[in-house]
């Protein structure tokens, strides 16, 4: 899924979940690059300025039951788990995972990667943040566009909301407030070419799924989660492979680059595994086919969630 051109506009927030618009998906094109396997420490993950020191942590934090957990290098465990994930020649993968309750976190790979359609969660979060600043609710039109954008990955709806939030400048401004320090909005209306890291995507997911430190109010967070739990049939792949049954809320992105013919396949969201709710972000590129990219994303999600859950 990819971008189109932009303009300007604005509006906003917490609508009724009753509105949903089904729209056909568009295919797209755009470039991939080299392969990095070094794990990244989550100790330095950025959080929003209002996060009150709640960083998502690394090993050695207290568990959810208040008992001290032995120091564990979860990055190393994830790197070891990734040795069992078959990565096609020329492909790249990066993943980050966080159990908000226990603070266990891990990351693998580097970036940045193209977002493709996972940027749509960022667009909606930005829309809700701006609406909250303006003290208003989303209009009926914005609500319909948001549902189409998240549930059906509709590109026209995304382009309309991209203009509403002020395009690249608006997204970058909101991301600075959210604490996304490794994400740059796509220029010239090409929102699908926004570049990000798996770590930044976990920071964004925290805004949606974790109350503490979030700049979004409870209604706004619930609205985004609801839409991410209603993904259309045929788009429920990716991080959902690591979930127990249907216990997931996600957004996927897929983009065939015109310069290489290779695929960007990304998947982000929350899954419940073994009774624990886990945030996970998987970014891939360089797959020869869409199916190969999806298989890599799903195997990576299972490996990562297994390390913390």
XYZ file of C-alpha atoms in Angstrom:
309
model
C 0.000 0.000 0.000
C 1.301 3.437 -0.806
C 0.920 7.195 -0.944
C -0.642 9.783 -3.138
C -0.315 13.577 -3.095
C -1.392 15.926 -0.359
C -2.781 19.377 0.437
C -3.916 20.691 3.799
C -6.749 20.761 6.295
C -7.561 19.661 9.845
C -10.194 18.126 12.139
C -10.746 15.459 14.900
C -11.553 12.774 17.659
C -13.319 10.206 19.544
C -16.129 9.077 17.334
C -18.630 6.296 17.606
C -17.178 2.946 16.645
C -20.304 2.379 14.561
C -18.894 4.069 11.458
C -16.846 1.901 9.128
C -16.190 2.248 5.427
C -14.976 -0.610 3.266
C -12.791 0.561 0.393
C -10.670 -1.298 -2.160
C -6.940 -1.563 -1.575
C -4.383 -0.020 -3.900
C -1.028 -1.579 -4.796
C 2.247 0.410 -5.018
C 5.864 0.797 -5.680
C 9.290 2.414 -4.554
C 13.811 0.650 -2.810
C 15.387 -1.737 -0.317
C 18.890 -1.986 1.211
C 21.537 -3.933 3.157
C 21.232 -6.340 6.068
C 21.954 -5.572 9.712
C 21.711 -8.072 12.544
C 23.182 -6.282 15.557
C 20.695 -6.090 18.436
C 19.770 -2.677 19.829
C 19.332 -2.008 23.528
C 15.906 -0.762 24.574
C 17.398 1.044 27.531
C 17.644 4.156 25.351
C 14.234 3.892 23.721
C 12.591 7.312 23.559
C 9.260 7.959 25.253
C 7.026 10.999 25.277
C 8.000 13.913 27.497
C 5.039 13.131 29.753
C 6.026 9.521 30.300
C 7.129 10.110 33.877
C 10.131 7.869 33.475
C 8.040 4.886 32.361
C 10.387 3.666 29.639
C 9.332 0.101 28.974
C 12.660 -0.882 30.389
C 15.053 -3.705 29.956
C 16.009 -6.708 32.002
C 16.218 -6.655 35.765
C 13.020 -4.695 36.415
C 10.372 -5.802 38.863
C 7.814 -8.207 37.458
C 4.088 -7.488 37.343
C 3.688 -9.173 40.725
C 6.249 -6.818 42.284
C 8.923 -9.472 42.705
C 12.439 -8.783 41.472
C 13.189 -10.493 38.191
C 16.685 -11.792 37.584
C 18.670 -9.712 35.108
C 18.291 -11.182 31.655
C 19.711 -9.928 28.370
C 16.558 -10.145 26.282
C 18.310 -8.648 23.252
C 20.717 -11.574 23.314
C 17.848 -14.030 23.722
C 16.079 -12.470 20.752
C 19.238 -12.570 18.641
C 19.537 -16.256 19.472
C 15.870 -16.878 18.632
C 16.311 -15.105 15.296
C 18.974 -17.619 14.242
C 16.096 -20.061 13.742
C 14.174 -17.645 11.495
C 14.896 -18.245 7.797
C 15.736 -14.902 6.180
C 15.754 -15.013 2.366
C 18.950 -13.939 0.623
C 19.013 -10.167 0.229
C 16.155 -9.595 2.642
C 16.346 -7.539 5.845
C 14.354 -7.724 9.043
C 14.134 -5.752 12.253
C 11.880 -6.350 15.234
C 11.148 -4.848 18.631
C 8.931 -6.250 21.360
C 7.722 -5.086 24.759
C 5.677 -6.618 27.570
C 4.392 -3.409 29.228
C 3.394 -5.171 32.455
C 6.738 -6.789 33.207
C 8.927 -4.276 31.380
C 10.630 -7.065 29.418
C 11.760 -5.717 26.069
C 14.033 -6.701 23.231
C 15.028 -5.504 19.777
C 16.905 -6.922 16.825
C 18.170 -5.351 13.618
C 18.478 -1.726 12.677
C 16.900 0.656 10.206
C 15.231 2.821 9.231
C 12.747 0.957 7.036
C 9.920 2.245 4.869
C 6.609 2.127 6.714
C 4.238 1.344 3.840
C 0.751 1.313 5.396
C 1.698 0.908 9.055
C 2.114 4.699 8.987
C -1.685 4.828 9.041
C -1.679 4.186 12.790
C 0.631 7.186 13.155
C -1.660 9.311 10.974
C -4.670 8.433 13.133
C -2.782 9.053 16.380
C -1.712 12.439 15.017
C -5.290 13.282 14.009
C -6.561 12.419 17.491
C -3.777 14.370 19.176
C -4.543 17.467 17.104
C -8.268 17.145 17.738
C -7.615 16.880 21.454
C -5.479 20.028 21.305
C -8.347 21.778 19.535
C -10.911 20.533 22.059
C -13.110 18.879 19.481
C -14.290 15.475 18.329
C -13.731 13.917 14.950
C -16.223 14.859 12.289
C -18.392 12.191 10.697
C -16.257 12.386 7.566
C -13.030 11.957 9.521
C -14.493 9.023 11.421
C -15.449 7.292 8.178
C -12.012 7.996 6.703
C -10.257 6.683 9.818
C -12.232 3.436 9.734
C -11.479 2.938 6.037
C -7.806 3.765 6.575
C -7.203 1.328 9.436
C -9.719 -1.481 8.863
C -9.375 -1.652 5.064
C -6.039 0.115 4.541
C -7.688 2.521 2.110
C -5.197 4.867 0.462
C -7.603 7.604 -0.602
C -8.869 7.943 2.969
C -5.273 8.084 4.198
C -4.342 10.822 1.737
C -7.338 12.863 2.861
C -6.373 12.535 6.529
C -2.726 13.210 5.652
C -3.849 16.595 4.346
C -5.985 17.129 7.436
C -3.043 16.640 9.808
C -0.812 18.977 7.799
C 1.094 16.377 5.781
C 4.705 15.530 6.545
C 5.193 18.573 8.749
C 2.172 17.699 10.847
C 3.230 14.070 11.269
C 6.798 15.002 12.214
C 5.550 17.547 14.771
C 3.255 14.995 16.422
C 5.973 12.339 16.408
C 8.344 14.705 18.191
C 5.747 14.928 20.954
C 5.116 11.176 20.958
C 8.856 10.535 21.357
C 9.525 9.018 17.936
C 13.107 10.095 17.283
C 13.936 7.753 14.424
C 10.940 8.396 12.160
C 10.801 10.839 9.231
C 7.603 11.514 7.319
C 7.486 10.865 3.581
C 7.756 13.991 1.460
C 5.548 15.251 -1.379
C 2.519 13.346 -0.162
C 4.296 9.990 -0.315
C 3.230 8.942 3.170
C 4.019 5.267 2.513
C 7.688 6.221 2.173
C 7.830 7.487 5.741
C 10.896 5.882 7.323
C 10.942 4.415 10.813
C 12.537 1.870 13.118
C 10.991 -1.017 15.027
C 11.907 0.745 18.271
C 9.991 3.860 17.259
C 6.981 1.761 16.350
C 6.941 0.326 19.871
C 7.066 3.896 21.196
C 4.013 4.702 19.065
C 2.199 1.544 20.161
C 2.771 2.581 23.770
C 0.795 5.750 23.034
C -2.131 3.589 21.916
C -2.004 0.637 24.302
C -0.415 1.953 27.522
C -2.195 4.621 29.546
C 0.805 5.825 31.532
C 2.676 8.498 29.625
C 0.292 8.558 26.678
C -0.618 11.893 25.112
C -3.893 10.378 23.895
C -6.853 10.285 26.249
C -8.647 7.060 27.153
C -11.363 7.464 24.519
C -8.849 8.157 21.762
C -6.742 5.143 22.720
C -9.803 2.907 22.830
C -10.884 4.129 19.397
C -7.558 3.279 17.759
C -7.484 -0.127 19.460
C -11.022 -0.855 18.284
C -10.196 -0.145 14.653
C -6.983 -2.196 14.865
C -9.058 -5.106 16.125
C -11.395 -4.949 13.117
C -8.896 -5.466 10.304
C -10.520 -6.749 7.128
C -10.359 -10.394 6.133
C -7.252 -11.038 4.086
C -5.212 -8.498 6.079
C -5.057 -10.351 9.402
C -1.589 -11.742 8.921
C 1.696 -10.561 10.435
C 2.052 -10.149 14.187
C -1.251 -11.986 14.678
C 0.729 -15.189 14.020
C 2.143 -14.806 17.539
C -1.260 -14.375 19.192
C -3.454 -16.863 20.995
C -6.314 -17.187 18.529
C -7.952 -13.861 17.694
C -6.354 -11.978 20.600
C -4.716 -9.250 18.528
C -5.007 -5.660 17.322
C -2.765 -4.823 14.376
C -1.955 -2.868 11.252
C 0.011 -4.234 8.310
C 1.812 -2.580 5.443
C 2.875 -3.954 2.076
C 4.648 -2.107 -0.695
C 6.353 -3.297 -3.875
C 9.215 -0.947 -4.703
C 9.320 0.220 -8.309
C 13.104 0.532 -8.343
C 13.787 -3.060 -7.339
C 10.565 -5.002 -7.680
C 11.131 -6.220 -4.109
C 8.651 -6.028 -1.247
C 8.409 -4.062 1.982
C 6.262 -6.020 4.452
C 5.637 -4.530 7.912
C 3.359 -5.498 10.785
C 2.742 -3.799 14.144
C 0.312 -4.275 16.998
C -0.562 -5.920 20.283
C -0.986 -9.651 20.726
C -1.972 -11.788 23.669
C 0.292 -14.803 24.071
C 0.383 -17.132 27.038
C -1.903 -14.804 28.937
C 0.376 -11.787 28.452
C -0.280 -8.727 26.293
C 2.762 -7.893 24.200
C 3.515 -5.020 21.815
C 5.449 -6.085 18.743
C 6.708 -4.339 15.602
C 8.232 -6.194 12.649
C 9.763 -4.420 9.649
C 11.040 -6.276 6.572
C 12.173 -5.478 3.068
C 13.854 -7.159 0.133
C 11.468 -10.101 -0.201
C 11.021 -11.390 -3.729
C 7.277 -11.865 -3.202
C 4.601 -10.535 -0.894
C 4.087 -14.026 0.472
C 7.793 -14.401 1.305
C 7.721 -11.115 3.194
C 4.640 -12.138 5.150
C 6.217 -15.467 6.097
C 9.334 -13.670 7.331
C 7.292 -11.173 9.335
C 5.224 -13.900 10.971
C 8.200 -16.081 11.872
C 9.951 -13.039 13.313
C 6.901 -12.045 15.367
C 6.635 -15.522 16.874
C 10.331 -15.540 17.778
C 10.190 -12.079 19.365
C 7.000 -12.577 21.361
C 8.331 -15.894 22.650
C 11.319 -14.125 24.169
C 9.258 -11.821 26.439
C 5.998 -13.731 26.840
